[in-house]
Coordinates of C-alpha atoms in Angstrom, one line a residue:
X187 CA -6.0 38.1 -48.7
X188 CA -5.8 35.4 -46.0
X189 CA -8.7 33.9 -44.1
X190 CA -9.2 35.7 -40.8
X191 CA -10.1 33.2 -38.1
X192 CA -12.2 34.3 -35.1
X193 CA -11.2 33.0 -31.7
X194 CA -14.3 30.9 -31.8
X195 CA -13.4 29.2 -35.1
X196 CA -9.7 28.8 -34.0
X197 CA -10.9 27.0 -30.8
X198 CA -13.2 24.7 -32.7
X199 CA -10.5 23.9 -35.3
X200 CA -8.1 23.0 -32.5
X201 CA -10.3 20.2 -31.3
X202 CA -9.5 16.6 -32.4
X203 CA -13.2 15.6 -32.7
X204 CA -15.9 17.1 -34.9
X205 CA -18.1 19.7 -33.3
X206 CA -21.3 18.5 -31.7
X207 CA -24.5 18.3 -33.7
X208 CA -26.0 21.7 -34.6
X209 CA -22.8 23.5 -33.5
X210 CA -21.9 25.8 -36.3
X211 CA -18.7 27.6 -37.2
X212 CA -20.6 30.4 -39.0
X213 CA -19.3 32.0 -42.1
X214 CA -15.6 32.3 -42.2
X215 CA -15.1 33.6 -45.8
X216 CA -17.9 34.4 -48.3
X217 CA -15.6 34.8 -51.3
X218 CA -16.6 33.2 -54.5
X219 CA -12.9 32.6 -55.3
X220 CA -12.6 29.6 -53.1
X221 CA -12.6 26.0 -54.6
X222 CA -13.6 23.1 -52.4
X223 CA -12.6 19.7 -53.8
X224 CA -14.0 16.6 -52.0
X225 CA -13.1 13.0 -52.6
X226 CA -15.6 10.3 -51.5
X227 CA -18.3 13.0 -51.6
X228 CA -21.0 10.6 -50.6
X229 CA -19.4 10.4 -47.1
X230 CA -19.3 14.2 -46.3
X231 CA -22.9 14.8 -47.2
X232 CA -24.5 13.7 -43.9
X233 CA -22.0 14.9 -41.4
X234 CA -21.9 18.0 -39.2
X235 CA -18.4 18.7 -40.7
X236 CA -19.9 18.6 -44.2
X237 CA -22.6 21.0 -43.2
X238 CA -20.1 23.3 -41.6
X239 CA -17.8 23.2 -44.6
X240 CA -20.6 24.4 -46.9
X241 CA -21.6 27.1 -44.4
X242 CA -18.1 28.3 -43.6
X243 CA -17.4 28.9 -47.4
X244 CA -20.9 29.4 -48.5
X245 CA -20.0 30.9 -51.9
X246 CA -17.2 28.5 -52.8
X247 CA -17.2 26.5 -56.0
X248 CA -17.6 22.8 -55.2
X249 CA -16.2 19.8 -57.1
X250 CA -16.8 16.3 -55.8
X251 CA -15.4 12.9 -56.7
X252 CA -17.3 9.8 -55.8
X253 CA -17.8 6.2 -57.1
X254 CA -21.0 6.0 -54.9
X255 CA -23.2 9.0 -55.5
X256 CA -26.3 9.3 -53.3
X257 CA -29.1 9.7 -55.8
X258 CA -32.4 8.3 -54.6
X259 CA -35.2 10.3 -53.1
X260 CA -34.8 8.5 -49.8
X261 CA -31.5 10.5 -49.4
X262 CA -33.6 13.6 -49.3
X263 CA -31.6 16.8 -49.4
X264 CA -28.4 14.9 -49.0
X265 CA -28.3 13.7 -52.7
X266 CA -24.9 14.3 -54.2
X267 CA -26.2 16.4 -57.0
X268 CA -28.1 18.6 -54.6
X269 CA -25.0 19.2 -52.5
X270 CA -22.4 19.6 -55.3
X271 CA -24.3 20.3 -58.5
X272 CA -24.8 18.4 -61.8
X273 CA -22.2 15.9 -63.0
X274 CA -19.2 17.3 -64.9
X275 CA -18.3 13.9 -66.2
X276 CA -19.0 10.3 -65.5
X277 CA -16.9 7.2 -65.9
X278 CA -18.9 4.0 -65.7
X279 CA -17.7 0.4 -65.3
X280 CA -18.5 -0.3 -69.0
X281 CA -16.2 2.7 -69.9
X282 CA -13.4 1.2 -67.8
X283 CA -13.8 -2.2 -69.5
X284 CA -13.7 -0.5 -72.9
X285 CA -10.5 1.4 -72.0
X286 CA -8.9 -1.8 -70.7
X287 CA -8.6 -0.4 -67.2
X288 CA -10.5 -3.3 -65.7
X289 CA -11.9 -6.7 -66.6
X290 CA -15.6 -7.2 -67.3
X291 CA -17.3 -8.5 -64.2
X292 CA -19.6 -11.4 -64.9
X293 CA -22.1 -12.5 -62.3
X294 CA -24.0 -15.7 -62.4
X295 CA -26.7 -15.8 -59.8
X296 CA -27.6 -19.0 -58.1
X297 CA -30.2 -20.0 -55.5
X298 CA -29.7 -22.6 -52.8
X299 CA -32.3 -25.0 -51.6
X300 CA -31.5 -24.9 -48.0
X301 CA -34.9 -25.8 -46.6
X302 CA -34.4 -29.4 -45.7
X303 CA -37.2 -30.7 -43.5
X304 CA -36.0 -34.3 -42.7
X305 CA -33.2 -36.8 -43.0
X306 CA -34.5 -38.2 -46.3
X307 CA -34.4 -34.7 -47.9
X308 CA -30.9 -34.2 -46.5
X309 CA -29.7 -37.5 -47.8
X310 CA -31.1 -36.7 -51.3
X311 CA -29.5 -33.2 -51.3
X312 CA -26.2 -34.8 -50.3
X313 CA -26.4 -37.4 -53.1
X314 CA -27.2 -34.6 -55.6
X315 CA -24.3 -32.4 -54.4
X316 CA -21.7 -35.1 -54.5
X317 CA -23.1 -37.3 -57.3
X318 CA -19.7 -37.3 -59.2
X319 CA -17.8 -38.6 -56.2
X320 CA -16.8 -42.2 -55.7
X321 CA -18.4 -44.4 -53.0
X322 CA -15.1 -44.2 -51.0
X323 CA -15.1 -40.3 -51.2
X324 CA -18.8 -40.2 -50.1
X325 CA -18.0 -42.4 -47.1
X326 CA -15.0 -40.1 -46.1
X327 CA -17.1 -37.0 -46.5
X328 CA -19.9 -38.4 -44.4
X329 CA -17.4 -39.4 -41.7
X330 CA -15.7 -35.9 -41.6
X331 CA -18.9 -33.9 -41.8
X332 CA -21.1 -36.0 -39.5

């Protein structure tokens, strides 16, 4: 049984831009035998097209893939789990490292003392930064970066 499109839905689908806010397609097919599969699910959650997709096929099963699920309370009703249901499976970075699919990412945080108030502090910071350089190198750096 094919999907019967009303003239209104056909007209909206024929546009090249998403419908304006709050403009709805209405229910097109309420069968529970439809499967919606969405990649980058975190992107469809806040759009009018996402809202329409879930309204058009309101009883469809939904499977979503995302590496960036929306999961905090500040996302309100747009949380990935609320839109698509509980996780079927997760594959975390540590799993990818264990499988050899990626290398471990190591992060070493550093802070920069960038609040220099006068020339003396600048000169001291310069000396500390380039302490392993020769006097000739320091002179060349000072000339080029003056």
